[in-house]
Amino acid sequence: MFTTPLRRWLAFAPAYMWLILFAFVPLVIMLGFSFLSDVPFGRREPYLTFDNYASFFERALYQRLLGNSLGIAAWTTIGCLIIGYPLALVLARVIKGRWQAALFLLMIVPFWSSSLIRIYAWVSVLQRGGVIAQALGLFGIEIESLLYTYSSIIVGLVHAFLPYMVLTVYVAIDRIDRAYFEAAASLGAHPWRTFVKILFPLSLPGVLSGIILVFIPAVGAFVEPRLLGGPQGQTLGTVIEDLFVESFNWTLGAALSFVMLVVVLLLLVGVVILTRLRSRQT
Amino acid sequence: MNRSAILIITLLILAAPLSLSVSHAQATEFYVLNWQGYGSDEPWAIAQFEEAHNVTIVHDYFTSLDEMLTKLITSPGVYDAVEMNIAYLQPALEDGLIQPIDVSQITAWEDIPETFRNLPELAQGGDSIYGIPWTYGATSLVYNTDVFPDGINTLSVLWDPQFAGQVGMIDAYEDASILAGLYTGAVENPAAPTEDDIPTIQSSLETLAANVRTYWASEDEFNRLFESGEISLGVYWSGSAARARNAFNLPLEFVIPEEGAIGWVDVWTIAADAPNPELAVEWLNFMNDPEFYLEWDRVAGAPVPANSVTFEQLPEDSYTRQLFSDTSVLNRLAFQTYIPAETREALLEMWQEVKLFAS
């Protein structure tokens, strides 16, 4: 009835329409705003300008905030790797059957709740007289609050993004042909050597997608830094939120968002190029 | 997807807001613009007014006062009654968005204290009145009565190094600037700081930053901080302080200290091209009617009523009543007024720098 290309087009059309309507068009509108002097509503007469972008380079504040955002995202990614990789490894290679499903469920269930609830849960764990303070109190250790520190932000964000890392790494490890491990074992390779020479290199694509999936949203995070970091939690994300919600300065907010987007894209392109170069060498 | 399809979709998106004004033209609806959950959208109140005047009320909301202005600008002839802070009467009038109100038709006008009726913002330098005071409140010092049993009557505790790490500061650049102006006494009009005042305000806020445990942004956040003992001092809203005492039993006291505090006044206005101006007057009267207001306060908790008749009928044990029954309190409030956009932007930038570099 339909020719193959048309049928394929029809199959993908809803997905593309969705992407164009809800991702691409808003992005283009925001890009447009970022080059205007004011939002184009009512009697305001906006003109084209680079001022919004210039203010990023003129004000040390924004650069420092971007640095904060990148730093927080980097620590979050490292945290997710350190906790997530062994977890994924155990899930893929050690635990089998029902227990595996149960562990996955344990990891996923908290994410059926709102992210705000999870953040507030961390607040009550970390705050003065909170869960940790009370637990340590049982052993006679008195501590002040653990809230509003740099580490409390990272704890909250690692918790928020851990499943992305675990799932991508798990899939990568699970896909490795078991025959490799059998061959390694039959040739007398120590499990550690098998891990270093076979498992780890073959899981790297999963690690890379995990890093990308964690790092990108973590750069733009503003809720966790604000609620868990207190005065430590100033990021470019919190300022962009202020610009949109508090001071109605959409044009500057849009420009700062695009600066962030470009910096993140450049970083990721750098990572991808580096990994390509390395894999070519080996 | 080809280019024309993209074009059609884009046009459809851009045309969506137009449908609102088109569909409105043939309906007999009454449009109210306000913050969400701020009295006017109480379901029982809507039902009451709709029945009494045979109309359908349509509520639209804003999340910032600048958004309120934008909505009025982009949708002329749609809204009837609009709620706003007195600080925004000036930009609203400059853009021709609101109309004069005949106060002889406002039932409660004579019952509104002169302090409010004489606010220069209401008349904007002319003879006509553009807004009817509805609610007011203060943003000021609160403290934990368990930690400070002797009470506090000065803003200087917030700056006192003794109490480092105990202050929950409000994350709002205008409020922070006004408080710093009141505390230092070096700003000529603390309610409306100018760009010349910024260095004074900035250095004062930088000192304060050393004492700040965190900058809070919502009532819920503040109450949690206070309850867990993370903070024992702070800057809070009067209405929220009343709720914190009544609903959550927090050991909290709200004071208007000797240096003064921030006051705000909200008014109801009538949009310039309101389709139903007579009905809008009825709405303004309804909003200031003690019967509506007391029920609002009973059901949801309301700010301080500008109508003194309503105020007198608040329950005896009302914390709001205790705080504001002394009229000298009103004279110590620096009422928020219009700050030009450039100054606001400079204050915001100053505030961002204080938070980032002095914390």
PDB file of C-alpha atoms in Angstrom, chain A residues 9 13 16-17 20-21 25 29 39 41-44 59-62 64-65 68 120 123-124 126-129 145-148 226-227 229-232 234 239 242-249 252, chain B residues 1-2 6 9-10 13-14 63-64 66-67 69-70 73-74 94-97 165 171-173 212-215 217-218 220-221 224-225 228-231 344-345 348-350 352-353 355-357 359:
ATOM      1  CA  TRP A   9       8.496   8.324   7.515  1.00  0.00           C
ATOM      2  CA  ALA A  13       6.686  11.156  12.262  1.00  0.00           C
ATOM      3  CA  TYR A  16       9.946  13.837  15.176  1.00  0.00           C
ATOM      4  CA  MET A  17       6.865  16.012  15.575  1.00  0.00           C
ATOM      5  CA  ILE A  20      10.321  19.546  16.971  1.00  0.00           C
ATOM      6  CA  LEU A  21       7.346  20.901  18.912  1.00  0.00           C
ATOM      7  CA  VAL A  25      11.013  25.123  18.603  1.00  0.00           C
ATOM      8  CA  ILE A  29      12.714  30.796  20.429  1.00  0.00           C
ATOM      9  CA  VAL A  39      11.367  40.329  25.511  1.00  0.00           C
ATOM     10  CA  PHE A  41       5.952  41.662  24.301  1.00  0.00           C
ATOM     11  CA  GLY A  42       3.550  44.622  24.207  1.00  0.00           C
ATOM     12  CA  ARG A  43       4.985  48.096  23.822  1.00  0.00           C
ATOM     13  CA  ARG A  44       8.539  47.034  24.452  1.00  0.00           C
ATOM     14  CA  ARG A  59      31.105  39.867  34.883  1.00  0.00           C
ATOM     15  CA  ALA A  60      33.419  37.622  36.877  1.00  0.00           C
ATOM     16  CA  LEU A  61      30.297  36.501  38.744  1.00  0.00           C
ATOM     17  CA  TYR A  62      28.919  34.482  35.835  1.00  0.00           C
ATOM     18  CA  ARG A  64      32.697  31.835  38.657  1.00  0.00           C
ATOM     19  CA  LEU A  65      29.139  30.462  38.694  1.00  0.00           C
ATOM     20  CA  ASN A  68      30.870  26.127  40.250  1.00  0.00           C
ATOM     21  CA  TYR A 120      13.909  16.864  51.522  1.00  0.00           C
ATOM     22  CA  VAL A 123      17.716  17.410  54.335  1.00  0.00           C
ATOM     23  CA  SER A 124      16.247  15.470  57.244  1.00  0.00           C
ATOM     24  CA  LEU A 126      21.842  15.649  57.083  1.00  0.00           C
ATOM     25  CA  GLN A 127      20.382  18.430  59.177  1.00  0.00           C
ATOM     26  CA  ARG A 128      21.127  19.271  62.789  1.00  0.00           C
ATOM     27  CA  GLY A 129      19.583  16.544  64.938  1.00  0.00           C
ATOM     28  CA  SER A 145      24.793  19.898  61.016  1.00  0.00           C
ATOM     29  CA  LEU A 146      26.069  18.260  57.827  1.00  0.00           C
ATOM     30  CA  LEU A 147      23.753  20.389  55.737  1.00  0.00           C
ATOM     31  CA  TYR A 148      24.840  23.340  53.560  1.00  0.00           C
ATOM     32  CA  ARG A 226      19.854  25.520  46.415  1.00  0.00           C
ATOM     33  CA  LEU A 227      18.216  23.258  49.015  1.00  0.00           C
ATOM     34  CA  GLY A 229      24.047  23.650  49.577  1.00  0.00           C
ATOM     35  CA  GLY A 230      22.679  26.827  51.130  1.00  0.00           C
ATOM     36  CA  PRO A 231      25.160  29.636  50.512  1.00  0.00           C
ATOM     37  CA  GLN A 232      27.547  27.069  48.932  1.00  0.00           C
ATOM     38  CA  GLN A 234      25.273  29.181  43.983  1.00  0.00           C
ATOM     39  CA  VAL A 239      20.989  32.361  38.706  1.00  0.00           C
ATOM     40  CA  ASP A 242      16.258  33.686  39.222  1.00  0.00           C
ATOM     41  CA  LEU A 243      16.523  35.569  35.950  1.00  0.00           C
ATOM     42  CA  PHE A 244      13.484  33.794  34.512  1.00  0.00           C
ATOM     43  CA  VAL A 245      11.283  33.560  37.598  1.00  0.00           C
ATOM     44  CA  GLU A 246      12.281  36.468  39.841  1.00  0.00           C
ATOM     45  CA  SER A 247      13.451  39.319  37.692  1.00  0.00           C
ATOM     46  CA  PHE A 248      11.770  38.497  34.371  1.00  0.00           C
ATOM     47  CA  ASN A 249      15.055  38.975  32.527  1.00  0.00           C
ATOM     48  CA  LEU A 252      19.951  37.386  29.827  1.00  0.00           C
TER      49      LEU A 252
ATOM     50  CA  MET B   1       9.637  16.942   7.614  1.00  0.00           C
ATOM     51  CA  ASN B   2       9.697  19.671   4.993  1.00  0.00           C
ATOM     52  CA  ILE B   6       7.713  23.384  10.139  1.00  0.00           C
ATOM     53  CA  ILE B   9       3.623  24.289  13.191  1.00  0.00           C
ATOM     54  CA  THR B  10       5.524  27.399  14.215  1.00  0.00           C
ATOM     55  CA  ILE B  13       2.287  27.814  18.248  1.00  0.00           C
ATOM     56  CA  LEU B  14       2.601  31.551  17.837  1.00  0.00           C
ATOM     57  CA  THR B  63       4.286  34.260  39.233  1.00  0.00           C
ATOM     58  CA  SER B  64       6.039  37.639  39.335  1.00  0.00           C
ATOM     59  CA  ASP B  66       6.710  41.739  35.966  1.00  0.00           C
ATOM     60  CA  GLU B  67       4.774  38.866  34.489  1.00  0.00           C
ATOM     61  CA  LEU B  69       2.550  43.700  33.700  1.00  0.00           C
ATOM     62  CA  THR B  70       3.414  41.599  30.651  1.00  0.00           C
ATOM     63  CA  ILE B  73       0.335  44.528  28.015  1.00  0.00           C
ATOM     64  CA  THR B  74      -0.087  41.506  25.776  1.00  0.00           C
ATOM     65  CA  GLU B  94       2.869  54.613  32.673  1.00  0.00           C
ATOM     66  CA  ASP B  95       1.970  51.840  30.244  1.00  0.00           C
ATOM     67  CA  GLY B  96      -1.700  52.840  30.388  1.00  0.00           C
ATOM     68  CA  LEU B  97      -2.779  49.505  31.848  1.00  0.00           C
ATOM     69  CA  GLY B 165      25.672  30.844  61.355  1.00  0.00           C
ATOM     70  CA  ASP B 171      16.627  35.314  49.373  1.00  0.00           C
ATOM     71  CA  ALA B 172      15.164  38.502  47.915  1.00  0.00           C
ATOM     72  CA  TYR B 173      17.383  41.322  46.714  1.00  0.00           C
ATOM     73  CA  VAL B 212      23.982  33.694  57.283  1.00  0.00           C
ATOM     74  CA  ARG B 213      23.349  29.970  57.599  1.00  0.00           C
ATOM     75  CA  THR B 214      21.347  29.935  54.409  1.00  0.00           C
ATOM     76  CA  TYR B 215      19.198  32.035  52.105  1.00  0.00           C
ATOM     77  CA  ALA B 217      13.126  30.996  49.396  1.00  0.00           C
ATOM     78  CA  SER B 218       9.877  29.482  50.672  1.00  0.00           C
ATOM     79  CA  ASP B 220       8.178  25.648  54.073  1.00  0.00           C
ATOM     80  CA  GLU B 221      11.960  25.909  53.838  1.00  0.00           C
ATOM     81  CA  ARG B 224      12.045  23.411  58.522  1.00  0.00           C
ATOM     82  CA  LEU B 225      15.236  25.351  59.211  1.00  0.00           C
ATOM     83  CA  SER B 228      15.461  21.746  63.310  1.00  0.00           C
ATOM     84  CA  GLY B 229      17.455  24.474  65.031  1.00  0.00           C
ATOM     85  CA  GLU B 230      19.585  25.205  61.963  1.00  0.00           C
ATOM     86  CA  ILE B 231      18.618  28.848  62.485  1.00  0.00           C
ATOM     87  CA  ARG B 344      16.489  46.869  40.430  1.00  0.00           C
ATOM     88  CA  GLU B 345      18.865  45.211  38.011  1.00  0.00           C
ATOM     89  CA  LEU B 348      20.048  42.146  41.868  1.00  0.00           C
ATOM     90  CA  GLU B 349      23.603  42.025  40.531  1.00  0.00           C
ATOM     91  CA  MET B 350      24.901  43.361  43.845  1.00  0.00           C
ATOM     92  CA  GLN B 352      24.214  37.884  43.489  1.00  0.00           C
ATOM     93  CA  GLU B 353      27.765  39.040  44.162  1.00  0.00           C
ATOM     94  CA  LYS B 355      25.824  35.747  48.007  1.00  0.00           C
ATOM     95  CA  LEU B 356      28.594  34.284  45.877  1.00  0.00           C
ATOM     96  CA  PHE B 357      31.701  36.095  47.064  1.00  0.00           C
ATOM     97  CA  SER B 359      29.494  33.519  51.755  1.00  0.00           C
TER      98      SER B 359
END
